[in-house]
Amino acid sequence: DAGITQSPRHKVTETGTPVTLRCHQTENHRYMYWYRQDPGHGLRLIHYSYGVKDTDKGEVSDGYSVSRSKTEDFLLTLESATSSQTSVYFCAISESTRNPGELFFGEGSRLTVL
Amino acid sequence: QQQVKQSPQSLIVQKGGISIINCAYENTAFDYFPWYQQFPGKGPALLIAIRPDVSEKKEGRFTISFNKSAKQFSLHIMDSQPGDSATYFCAALRSNDYKLSFGAGTTVTVRA
């Protein structure tokens, strides 16, 4: 298994509170991604990073911010959580130069916003 | 707006049967088409992938068929086994920006 660790794995929070999810990799891969998974929508890209301090928005980035200060860590922050952000969040990594489109996923972080 | 449309949402097949999942896309800039398999409680994992210059790719019991002119591709699971019960996602990539777009997923149940 690729060395990807997501934390926390489960979190319940209240509307309006800030939440940070962490993704840590030991593979030294350049690309890191945050996806959310919801029934009927599959996996939707929130933000991704193509290097330290280099990030870009995905298709559902509103309400989320990210930071990558080190190669191994990619943080996803919900500044003020809403019930619509209840979801399972997956971090993924890729070394796309060899196999573009081959992403390695973490085990997911289940977030419930009450 | 989903860039990759996937059907059916779910299917049930008997052991030994064939499972077929279809996907369609509009953006002709996509140049790489992987399929991912996800078991409950786990993250998705790459199953098989194809480039648009190839019409078919087979790996074991899994085959991708690709129709570039129709902008459609499909996954066939031959001799389906109970261990194949999972959710399958098609996806598409533009190599110049490394952003992978996924279909909505198909839950496959193989009955023994």
CSV table of C-alpha atoms in Angstrom, one decimal:
chain,number,residue,atom,x,y,z
A,1,ASP,CA,0.0,0.0,0.0
A,2,ALA,CA,1.1,3.5,-0.8
A,3,GLY,CA,2.2,5.4,2.3
A,4,ILE,CA,-0.7,7.7,2.8
A,5,THR,CA,-2.2,8.6,6.1
A,6,GLN,CA,-5.3,10.7,6.6
A,7,SER,CA,-6.3,12.2,9.9
A,8,PRO,CA,-8.7,12.2,11.6
A,9,ARG,CA,-10.4,9.2,10.1
A,10,HIS,CA,-13.7,10.2,11.6
A,11,LYS,CA,-15.0,13.6,12.9
A,12,VAL,CA,-18.3,15.0,14.0
A,13,THR,CA,-18.5,18.8,14.3
A,14,GLU,CA,-21.1,21.5,14.4
A,15,THR,CA,-22.1,24.0,11.7
A,16,GLY,CA,-19.9,27.1,11.7
A,17,THR,CA,-16.8,25.5,13.3
A,18,PRO,CA,-13.4,25.3,11.5
A,19,VAL,CA,-12.2,21.8,10.5
A,20,THR,CA,-8.8,20.7,9.2
A,21,LEU,CA,-8.1,17.4,7.6
A,22,ARG,CA,-4.5,16.3,7.2
A,23,CYS,CA,-2.9,14.1,4.5
A,24,HIS,CA,0.6,12.8,5.1
A,25,GLN,CA,2.6,10.8,2.5
A,26,THR,CA,5.9,9.0,2.8
A,27,GLU,CA,6.3,8.4,-1.0
A,28,ASN,CA,7.8,11.8,-1.9
A,29,HIS,CA,5.2,12.1,-4.7
A,30,ARG,CA,4.8,15.5,-6.4
A,31,TYR,CA,1.1,15.6,-6.8
A,32,MET,CA,-1.5,15.6,-4.0
A,33,TYR,CA,-5.2,15.8,-4.3
A,34,TRP,CA,-8.3,16.2,-2.1
A,35,TYR,CA,-11.5,14.6,-3.3
A,36,ARG,CA,-14.9,14.3,-1.7
A,37,GLN,CA,-17.1,11.3,-2.3
A,38,ASP,CA,-20.9,11.6,-2.1
A,39,PRO,CA,-23.6,9.1,-3.2
A,40,GLY,CA,-24.6,9.7,-6.8
A,41,HIS,CA,-21.7,12.1,-7.5
A,42,GLY,CA,-18.7,9.8,-7.4
A,43,LEU,CA,-15.5,11.5,-6.5
A,44,ARG,CA,-15.2,15.2,-7.1
A,45,LEU,CA,-11.9,17.1,-7.0
A,46,ILE,CA,-11.8,19.9,-4.3
A,47,HIS,CA,-8.2,21.1,-4.6
A,48,TYR,CA,-4.9,19.7,-5.8
A,49,SER,CA,-1.2,20.5,-5.4
A,50,TYR,CA,1.6,20.1,-7.9
A,51,GLY,CA,4.4,21.1,-5.5
A,52,VAL,CA,5.2,22.8,-2.3
A,53,LYS,CA,3.2,26.0,-2.0
A,54,ASP,CA,1.7,25.3,-5.5
A,55,THR,CA,-2.0,24.6,-5.4
A,56,ASP,CA,-5.0,24.9,-7.7
A,57,LYS,CA,-8.8,24.6,-7.5
A,58,GLY,CA,-10.9,21.7,-8.5
A,59,GLU,CA,-14.5,21.5,-9.4
A,60,VAL,CA,-16.0,21.9,-5.9
A,61,SER,CA,-13.5,24.3,-4.2
A,62,ASP,CA,-16.0,26.8,-2.7
A,63,GLY,CA,-15.8,26.7,1.1
A,64,TYR,CA,-12.5,24.9,1.2
A,65,SER,CA,-8.9,26.0,1.4
A,66,VAL,CA,-5.6,24.0,1.2
A,67,SER,CA,-2.0,24.4,2.2
A,68,ARG,CA,1.1,22.5,1.3
A,69,SER,CA,4.2,23.8,3.2
A,70,LYS,CA,6.1,20.5,2.9
A,71,THR,CA,6.2,17.8,0.2
A,72,GLU,CA,4.7,15.2,2.6
A,73,ASP,CA,1.8,17.2,4.0
A,74,PHE,CA,-1.4,18.5,2.4
A,75,LEU,CA,-4.0,20.1,4.6
A,76,LEU,CA,-7.6,20.7,3.7
A,77,THR,CA,-9.4,23.4,5.8
A,78,LEU,CA,-13.1,24.1,6.1
A,79,GLU,CA,-13.1,27.6,7.5
A,80,SER,CA,-16.8,27.4,8.7
A,81,ALA,CA,-18.3,24.0,8.2
A,82,THR,CA,-21.8,23.6,6.8
A,83,SER,CA,-24.0,20.5,6.6
A,84,SER,CA,-23.5,20.3,2.9
A,85,GLN,CA,-19.9,19.5,3.6
A,86,THR,CA,-20.8,16.3,5.3
A,87,SER,CA,-19.0,13.7,3.2
A,88,VAL,CA,-16.1,11.3,3.0
A,89,TYR,CA,-12.9,13.0,2.0
A,90,PHE,CA,-10.1,11.2,0.2
A,91,CYS,CA,-6.6,12.3,-0.2
A,92,ALA,CA,-4.6,11.0,-3.2
A,93,ILE,CA,-1.1,11.2,-4.4
A,94,SER,CA,0.5,10.7,-7.8
A,95,GLU,CA,3.9,10.7,-9.5
A,96,SER,CA,2.3,11.5,-12.8
A,97,THR,CA,5.4,11.6,-14.9
A,98,ARG,CA,5.4,7.8,-15.2
A,99,ASN,CA,1.8,6.9,-15.0
A,100,PRO,CA,-0.6,9.8,-15.5
A,101,GLY,CA,-4.0,9.1,-14.0
A,102,GLU,CA,-2.6,6.6,-11.5
A,103,LEU,CA,-3.6,8.0,-8.2
A,104,PHE,CA,-3.0,6.3,-4.9
A,105,PHE,CA,-5.8,7.0,-2.4
A,106,GLY,CA,-5.8,7.1,1.4
A,107,GLU,CA,-8.5,5.3,3.4
A,108,GLY,CA,-10.7,8.4,3.7
A,109,SER,CA,-11.9,10.8,6.4
A,110,ARG,CA,-15.6,10.7,7.3
A,111,LEU,CA,-16.8,14.1,8.3
A,112,THR,CA,-20.3,14.8,9.7
A,113,VAL,CA,-21.4,18.4,10.2
A,114,LEU,CA,-24.4,18.7,12.4
B,1,GLN,CA,-21.7,19.1,-14.0
B,2,GLN,CA,-20.2,15.7,-14.3
B,3,GLN,CA,-17.6,15.6,-17.1
B,4,VAL,CA,-17.8,11.8,-17.3
B,5,LYS,CA,-21.2,10.2,-17.3
B,6,GLN,CA,-21.4,6.6,-16.0
B,7,SER,CA,-24.1,4.0,-16.2
B,8,PRO,CA,-25.7,2.0,-14.7
B,9,GLN,CA,-25.7,3.2,-11.1
B,10,SER,CA,-25.8,-0.4,-9.9
B,11,LEU,CA,-26.0,-3.9,-11.3
B,12,ILE,CA,-26.4,-7.5,-10.1
B,13,VAL,CA,-24.8,-10.4,-11.9
B,14,GLN,CA,-24.6,-14.1,-11.2
B,15,LYS,CA,-21.3,-15.7,-10.6
B,16,GLY,CA,-19.7,-16.5,-13.9
B,17,GLY,CA,-21.7,-13.9,-15.7
B,18,ILE,CA,-20.5,-10.7,-17.5
B,19,SER,CA,-20.7,-7.2,-15.9
B,20,ILE,CA,-20.7,-4.3,-18.3
B,21,ILE,CA,-20.3,-0.7,-17.2
B,22,ASN,CA,-20.5,2.2,-19.7
B,23,CYS,CA,-19.0,5.7,-19.7
B,24,ALA,CA,-19.2,8.7,-22.0
B,25,TYR,CA,-17.4,12.0,-22.1
B,26,GLU,CA,-17.5,15.3,-24.1
B,27,ASN,CA,-14.1,16.9,-23.6
B,28,THR,CA,-11.9,15.7,-26.5
B,29,ALA,CA,-8.9,17.0,-24.5
B,30,PHE,CA,-9.1,13.9,-22.3
B,31,ASP,CA,-6.2,11.6,-23.2
B,32,TYR,CA,-6.1,8.9,-20.5
B,33,PHE,CA,-9.0,6.8,-19.3
B,34,PRO,CA,-8.5,4.7,-16.1
B,35,TRP,CA,-10.9,2.6,-14.1
B,36,TYR,CA,-10.8,2.4,-10.4
B,37,GLN,CA,-12.2,-0.3,-8.0
B,38,GLN,CA,-13.4,0.6,-4.5
B,39,PHE,CA,-14.3,-1.8,-1.7
B,40,PRO,CA,-16.4,-0.6,1.3
B,41,GLY,CA,-14.4,1.4,3.7
B,42,LYS,CA,-11.4,1.7,1.5
B,43,GLY,CA,-10.1,4.2,-1.0
B,44,PRO,CA,-10.3,3.6,-4.7
B,45,ALA,CA,-7.5,1.7,-6.4
B,46,LEU,CA,-6.5,1.7,-10.1
B,47,LEU,CA,-7.8,-1.4,-11.9
B,48,ILE,CA,-6.9,-0.9,-15.6
B,49,ALA,CA,-6.4,2.1,-17.9
B,50,ILE,CA,-6.4,2.9,-21.7
B,51,ARG,CA,-5.2,5.6,-24.0
B,52,PRO,CA,-7.4,6.8,-26.9
B,53,ASP,CA,-5.1,5.4,-29.6
B,54,VAL,CA,-6.1,1.8,-28.5
B,55,SER,CA,-9.5,0.3,-29.0
B,56,GLU,CA,-9.3,-2.5,-26.4
B,57,LYS,CA,-7.1,-3.5,-23.5
B,58,LYS,CA,-7.4,-6.7,-21.5
B,59,GLU,CA,-6.0,-7.6,-18.2
B,60,GLY,CA,-7.1,-10.9,-16.9
B,61,ARG,CA,-10.9,-10.9,-16.6
B,62,PHE,CA,-11.1,-7.2,-17.1
B,63,THR,CA,-11.4,-5.6,-20.5
B,64,ILE,CA,-11.7,-1.9,-21.5
B,65,SER,CA,-13.3,-1.2,-24.9
B,66,PHE,CA,-12.8,2.4,-26.3
B,67,ASN,CA,-14.7,4.1,-29.1
B,68,LYS,CA,-13.0,7.4,-29.8
B,69,SER,CA,-15.5,8.6,-32.4
B,70,ALA,CA,-18.4,8.0,-30.1
B,71,LYS,CA,-16.5,9.3,-27.1
B,72,GLN,CA,-17.5,6.3,-25.1
B,73,PHE,CA,-15.6,3.6,-23.2
B,74,SER,CA,-16.7,0.6,-21.2
B,75,LEU,CA,-15.5,-2.0,-18.7
B,76,HIS,CA,-16.3,-5.6,-19.1
B,77,ILE,CA,-15.8,-8.0,-16.2
B,78,MET,CA,-15.8,-11.6,-17.5
B,79,ASP,CA,-16.5,-14.6,-15.4
B,80,SER,CA,-17.6,-12.4,-12.5
B,81,GLN,CA,-16.7,-13.6,-9.0
B,82,PRO,CA,-18.1,-12.6,-5.6
B,83,GLY,CA,-14.8,-11.0,-4.9
B,84,ASP,CA,-15.5,-8.6,-7.7
B,85,SER,CA,-18.4,-7.1,-5.7
B,86,ALA,CA,-17.3,-3.4,-5.4
B,87,THR,CA,-18.0,0.0,-6.7
B,88,TYR,CA,-16.3,0.8,-10.0
B,89,PHE,CA,-15.5,4.3,-11.3
B,90,CYS,CA,-14.5,5.4,-14.7
B,91,ALA,CA,-12.3,8.5,-15.0
B,92,ALA,CA,-10.7,10.7,-17.6
B,93,LEU,CA,-7.6,12.8,-17.5
B,94,ARG,CA,-6.0,15.7,-19.4
B,95,SER,CA,-2.3,15.0,-19.1
B,96,ASN,CA,-1.4,18.7,-19.3
B,97,ASP,CA,-3.1,19.5,-15.9
B,98,TYR,CA,-3.2,16.1,-14.2
B,99,LYS,CA,-6.7,16.6,-12.9
B,100,LEU,CA,-8.7,13.4,-12.9
B,101,SER,CA,-12.4,13.6,-13.4
B,102,PHE,CA,-14.5,10.7,-12.2
B,103,GLY,CA,-17.9,9.2,-13.2
B,104,ALA,CA,-20.6,8.7,-10.5
B,105,GLY,CA,-19.7,5.1,-9.9
B,106,THR,CA,-21.4,1.7,-10.4
B,107,THR,CA,-22.0,-0.7,-7.6
B,108,VAL,CA,-21.5,-4.3,-8.8
B,109,THR,CA,-22.9,-7.2,-6.8
B,110,VAL,CA,-22.0,-10.7,-7.8
B,111,ARG,CA,-24.3,-13.3,-6.4
B,112,ALA,CA,-22.8,-16.8,-5.7
